[in-house]
Amino acid sequence: MDLYGKDLITICDWKIKELKKVLSLAREVKKYRFFPKYTNLLKDKTFLMVFYNPSLRTRISFEAAMTELGGHSQFLEPSKMRVKLLEVEGETVKDSATVMTRYAHGIGIRILEDAVEKYGDGDILLREYAKYCNVPIINMADDVYHPCQALADIMGVSEHLGDVKGKKLLMMWGYSPKMRSW
């Protein structure tokens, strides 16, 4: 199974066996993250991080991961780049994606509900980037999905509880004044 170049917009787009493979690799990297096999895994690779919304945990975790794996992450703030937001004046997503693709090996995008006009527009914008990019697009949270958090939650819960099949779980998040769909 080859996941090279695959976008991660929602885990719903992935097969269970693909998700299990990613989680298995994540556990291995976590365990051996400072071994030479992994410290240069992303050597000479650049990951662009486009943040339409601010974030502490998401930014730090992606930057730290790229550094620990030997790569480089670059923080981009769309308000300082003339990047168009669906109906807002600026460079089109197609133009922006074409330029970004020339300089990156992957692009992460975070766009929540307060950066868009209506629910679902962030997800639409993210998918538009994916349409025009020839490098993987990683959803670092949009107004509909948060696949990286979902995978981290699955990994964390299974590390502490083992197989969760058949178990009832309640998950809460207390650091936000807003309820989100994910």
mmCIF file of C-alpha atoms in Angstrom:
data_model
loop_
_atom_site.group_PDB
_atom_site.id
_atom_site.type_symbol
_atom_site.label_atom_id
_atom_site.label_comp_id
_atom_site.label_asym_id
_atom_site.label_seq_id
_atom_site.Cartn_x
_atom_site.Cartn_y
_atom_site.Cartn_z
ATOM 1 C CA MET A 1 0.000 0.000 0.000
ATOM 2 C CA ASP A 2 1.511 3.306 -1.111
ATOM 3 C CA LEU A 3 0.392 6.470 0.656
ATOM 4 C CA TYR A 4 3.027 8.668 -1.006
ATOM 5 C CA GLY A 5 1.505 11.957 -2.133
ATOM 6 C CA LYS A 6 -1.916 11.309 -0.600
ATOM 7 C CA ASP A 7 -3.880 14.280 0.771
ATOM 8 C CA LEU A 8 -5.252 14.158 4.323
ATOM 9 C CA ILE A 9 -8.391 16.289 4.321
ATOM 10 C CA THR A 10 -10.596 13.962 6.353
ATOM 11 C CA ILE A 11 -10.061 10.446 7.642
ATOM 12 C CA CYS A 12 -13.347 9.587 5.911
ATOM 13 C CA ASP A 13 -11.443 9.665 2.586
ATOM 14 C CA TRP A 14 -9.026 6.971 3.770
ATOM 15 C CA LYS A 15 -9.496 3.215 4.048
ATOM 16 C CA ILE A 16 -9.250 1.623 7.504
ATOM 17 C CA LYS A 17 -6.097 -0.275 6.502
ATOM 18 C CA GLU A 18 -4.470 3.006 5.397
ATOM 19 C CA LEU A 19 -5.304 4.652 8.721
ATOM 20 C CA LYS A 20 -3.957 1.637 10.615
ATOM 21 C CA LYS A 21 -0.727 1.835 8.622
ATOM 22 C CA VAL A 22 -0.326 5.543 9.444
ATOM 23 C CA LEU A 23 -1.008 4.908 13.141
ATOM 24 C CA SER A 24 1.465 2.023 13.186
ATOM 25 C CA LEU A 25 4.139 4.214 11.600
ATOM 26 C CA ALA A 26 3.329 7.043 14.045
ATOM 27 C CA ARG A 27 3.845 4.687 16.994
ATOM 28 C CA GLU A 28 7.176 3.538 15.556
ATOM 29 C CA VAL A 29 8.381 7.096 14.917
ATOM 30 C CA LYS A 30 7.289 8.146 18.406
ATOM 31 C CA LYS A 31 9.246 5.284 19.959
ATOM 32 C CA TYR A 32 12.416 5.750 17.889
ATOM 33 C CA ARG A 33 12.154 9.430 16.965
ATOM 34 C CA PHE A 34 15.758 10.283 17.828
ATOM 35 C CA PHE A 35 17.271 7.305 16.005
ATOM 36 C CA PRO A 36 19.214 8.163 12.821
ATOM 37 C CA LYS A 37 16.616 6.364 10.689
ATOM 38 C CA TYR A 38 14.124 9.116 11.521
ATOM 39 C CA THR A 39 16.224 12.202 12.288
ATOM 40 C CA ASN A 40 16.889 12.692 8.574
ATOM 41 C CA LEU A 41 13.681 11.219 7.183
ATOM 42 C CA LEU A 42 12.547 14.608 5.848
ATOM 43 C CA LYS A 43 15.988 16.049 5.118
ATOM 44 C CA ASP A 44 15.822 18.768 2.461
ATOM 45 C CA LYS A 45 12.005 18.753 2.590
ATOM 46 C CA THR A 46 9.906 21.868 3.179
ATOM 47 C CA PHE A 47 6.411 21.894 4.679
ATOM 48 C CA LEU A 48 4.382 25.088 4.263
ATOM 49 C CA MET A 49 1.897 25.821 7.030
ATOM 50 C CA VAL A 50 -0.914 28.182 5.984
ATOM 51 C CA PHE A 51 -2.736 29.493 9.059
ATOM 52 C CA TYR A 52 -5.931 31.419 8.346
ATOM 53 C CA ASN A 53 -6.520 31.106 12.117
ATOM 54 C CA PRO A 54 -3.963 31.253 14.916
ATOM 55 C CA SER A 55 -3.006 28.136 16.845
ATOM 56 C CA LEU A 56 -0.543 27.263 19.566
ATOM 57 C CA ARG A 57 -0.628 23.447 19.680
ATOM 58 C CA THR A 58 -1.023 22.818 15.958
ATOM 59 C CA ARG A 59 1.787 25.150 14.961
ATOM 60 C CA ILE A 60 4.215 23.895 17.606
ATOM 61 C CA SER A 61 3.502 20.219 16.933
ATOM 62 C CA PHE A 62 3.989 20.496 13.159
ATOM 63 C CA GLU A 63 7.102 22.680 13.481
ATOM 64 C CA ALA A 64 8.641 20.356 16.081
ATOM 65 C CA ALA A 65 7.855 17.267 13.991
ATOM 66 C CA MET A 66 9.455 18.725 10.866
ATOM 67 C CA THR A 67 12.549 19.749 12.831
ATOM 68 C CA GLU A 68 12.899 16.375 14.589
ATOM 69 C CA LEU A 69 12.560 14.563 11.250
ATOM 70 C CA GLY A 70 15.212 16.748 9.612
ATOM 71 C CA GLY A 71 12.935 18.954 7.516
ATOM 72 C CA HIS A 72 11.941 22.604 7.533
ATOM 73 C CA SER A 73 8.535 24.150 8.168
ATOM 74 C CA GLN A 74 7.536 27.607 7.054
ATOM 75 C CA PHE A 75 4.700 29.556 8.688
ATOM 76 C CA LEU A 76 2.499 31.503 6.262
ATOM 77 C CA GLU A 77 -0.162 34.003 7.257
ATOM 78 C CA PRO A 78 -2.650 34.531 4.383
ATOM 79 C CA SER A 79 -3.583 38.052 5.528
ATOM 80 C CA LYS A 80 -0.020 39.082 4.692
ATOM 81 C CA MET A 81 0.093 37.252 1.335
ATOM 82 C CA ARG A 82 -2.887 38.441 -0.786
ATOM 83 C CA VAL A 83 -4.310 34.904 -0.836
ATOM 84 C CA LYS A 84 -7.956 34.934 -1.848
ATOM 85 C CA LEU A 85 -10.637 33.527 0.445
ATOM 86 C CA LEU A 86 -13.370 32.252 -1.929
ATOM 87 C CA GLU A 87 -15.177 35.604 -2.403
ATOM 88 C CA VAL A 88 -12.441 37.935 -1.134
ATOM 89 C CA GLU A 89 -10.162 39.958 -3.407
ATOM 90 C CA GLY A 90 -6.651 38.625 -3.947
ATOM 91 C CA GLU A 91 -4.763 35.898 -5.787
ATOM 92 C CA THR A 92 -6.925 32.914 -6.633
ATOM 93 C CA VAL A 93 -6.405 29.635 -4.828
ATOM 94 C CA LYS A 94 -5.276 28.143 -8.137
ATOM 95 C CA ASP A 95 -2.553 30.795 -8.516
ATOM 96 C CA SER A 96 -1.474 30.542 -4.876
ATOM 97 C CA ALA A 97 -1.424 26.742 -4.922
ATOM 98 C CA THR A 98 0.639 26.695 -8.112
ATOM 99 C CA VAL A 99 3.260 28.973 -6.564
ATOM 100 C CA MET A 100 3.334 27.145 -3.203
ATOM 101 C CA THR A 101 3.739 23.788 -4.932
ATOM 102 C CA ARG A 102 7.000 24.975 -6.505
ATOM 103 C CA TYR A 103 8.592 25.527 -3.101
ATOM 104 C CA ALA A 104 7.153 22.786 -0.901
ATOM 105 C CA HIS A 105 6.943 19.042 -0.517
ATOM 106 C CA GLY A 106 3.708 19.317 1.461
ATOM 107 C CA ILE A 107 1.243 22.012 2.525
ATOM 108 C CA GLY A 108 -0.760 22.150 5.739
ATOM 109 C CA ILE A 109 -3.787 24.429 6.004
ATOM 110 C CA ARG A 110 -5.755 25.538 9.075
ATOM 111 C CA ILE A 111 -8.990 27.431 8.413
ATOM 112 C CA LEU A 112 -11.755 27.480 11.005
ATOM 113 C CA GLU A 113 -15.293 28.870 10.967
ATOM 114 C CA ASP A 114 -14.398 32.429 11.984
ATOM 115 C CA ALA A 115 -12.217 32.844 8.858
ATOM 116 C CA VAL A 116 -15.013 31.997 6.417
ATOM 117 C CA GLU A 117 -18.485 33.242 5.545
ATOM 118 C CA LYS A 118 -20.472 30.091 6.343
ATOM 119 C CA TYR A 119 -20.059 26.565 7.662
ATOM 120 C CA GLY A 120 -18.313 24.338 5.141
ATOM 121 C CA ASP A 121 -16.508 27.126 3.255
ATOM 122 C CA GLY A 122 -13.206 26.290 4.965
ATOM 123 C CA ASP A 123 -13.483 22.682 3.859
ATOM 124 C CA ILE A 124 -14.357 23.804 0.319
ATOM 125 C CA LEU A 125 -11.316 26.103 0.231
ATOM 126 C CA LEU A 126 -9.037 23.331 1.484
ATOM 127 C CA ARG A 127 -10.312 20.966 -1.209
ATOM 128 C CA GLU A 128 -9.741 23.678 -3.808
ATOM 129 C CA TYR A 129 -6.089 23.875 -2.729
ATOM 130 C CA ALA A 130 -5.861 20.076 -3.037
ATOM 131 C CA LYS A 131 -7.297 20.264 -6.548
ATOM 132 C CA TYR A 132 -4.504 22.563 -7.754
ATOM 133 C CA CYS A 133 -1.530 21.327 -5.724
ATOM 134 C CA ASN A 134 0.662 18.451 -6.833
ATOM 135 C CA VAL A 135 2.036 17.978 -3.310
ATOM 136 C CA PRO A 136 0.072 16.513 -0.386
ATOM 137 C CA ILE A 137 -2.380 18.790 1.412
ATOM 138 C CA ILE A 138 -2.741 18.183 5.142
ATOM 139 C CA ASN A 139 -5.826 19.525 6.897
ATOM 140 C CA MET A 140 -4.540 21.036 10.147
ATOM 141 C CA ALA A 141 -8.204 21.806 11.065
ATOM 142 C CA ASP A 142 -10.980 23.277 8.999
ATOM 143 C CA ASP A 143 -14.521 24.222 9.890
ATOM 144 C CA VAL A 144 -15.749 20.651 9.301
ATOM 145 C CA TYR A 145 -12.837 18.235 9.910
ATOM 146 C CA HIS A 146 -9.741 17.925 12.087
ATOM 147 C CA PRO A 147 -8.119 14.677 10.876
ATOM 148 C CA CYS A 148 -4.733 15.117 12.574
ATOM 149 C CA GLN A 149 -6.445 15.608 15.940
ATOM 150 C CA ALA A 150 -8.670 12.595 15.253
ATOM 151 C CA LEU A 151 -5.628 10.418 14.519
ATOM 152 C CA ALA A 152 -3.790 11.743 17.591
ATOM 153 C CA ASP A 153 -6.856 11.023 19.742
ATOM 154 C CA ILE A 154 -7.183 7.480 18.372
ATOM 155 C CA MET A 155 -3.486 6.861 18.986
ATOM 156 C CA GLY A 156 -3.556 8.303 22.509
ATOM 157 C CA VAL A 157 -6.692 6.469 23.582
ATOM 158 C CA SER A 158 -5.446 3.144 22.200
ATOM 159 C CA GLU A 159 -2.066 3.608 23.941
ATOM 160 C CA HIS A 160 -3.831 4.011 27.280
ATOM 161 C CA LEU A 161 -6.825 1.684 26.867
ATOM 162 C CA GLY A 162 -5.655 -0.852 24.301
ATOM 163 C CA ASP A 163 -8.199 -1.989 21.743
ATOM 164 C CA VAL A 164 -11.233 0.278 22.047
ATOM 165 C CA LYS A 165 -13.546 -1.861 19.943
ATOM 166 C CA GLY A 166 -16.823 -2.258 21.823
ATOM 167 C CA LYS A 167 -15.915 0.328 24.485
ATOM 168 C CA LYS A 168 -17.948 3.477 25.069
ATOM 169 C CA LEU A 169 -15.902 6.657 25.143
ATOM 170 C CA LEU A 170 -16.687 10.260 25.992
ATOM 171 C CA MET A 171 -14.269 12.873 24.728
ATOM 172 C CA MET A 172 -14.352 16.497 25.818
ATOM 173 C CA TRP A 173 -12.323 19.537 24.898
ATOM 174 C CA GLY A 174 -12.394 22.419 27.334
ATOM 175 C CA TYR A 175 -10.092 25.087 25.898
ATOM 176 C CA SER A 176 -12.547 26.677 23.475
ATOM 177 C CA PRO A 177 -15.644 28.790 24.014
ATOM 178 C CA LYS A 178 -17.123 27.300 20.809
ATOM 179 C CA MET A 179 -18.652 23.935 20.048
ATOM 180 C CA ARG A 180 -17.284 22.463 16.838
ATOM 181 C CA SER A 181 -18.492 19.706 14.565
ATOM 182 C CA TRP A 182 -15.285 17.743 14.995
#
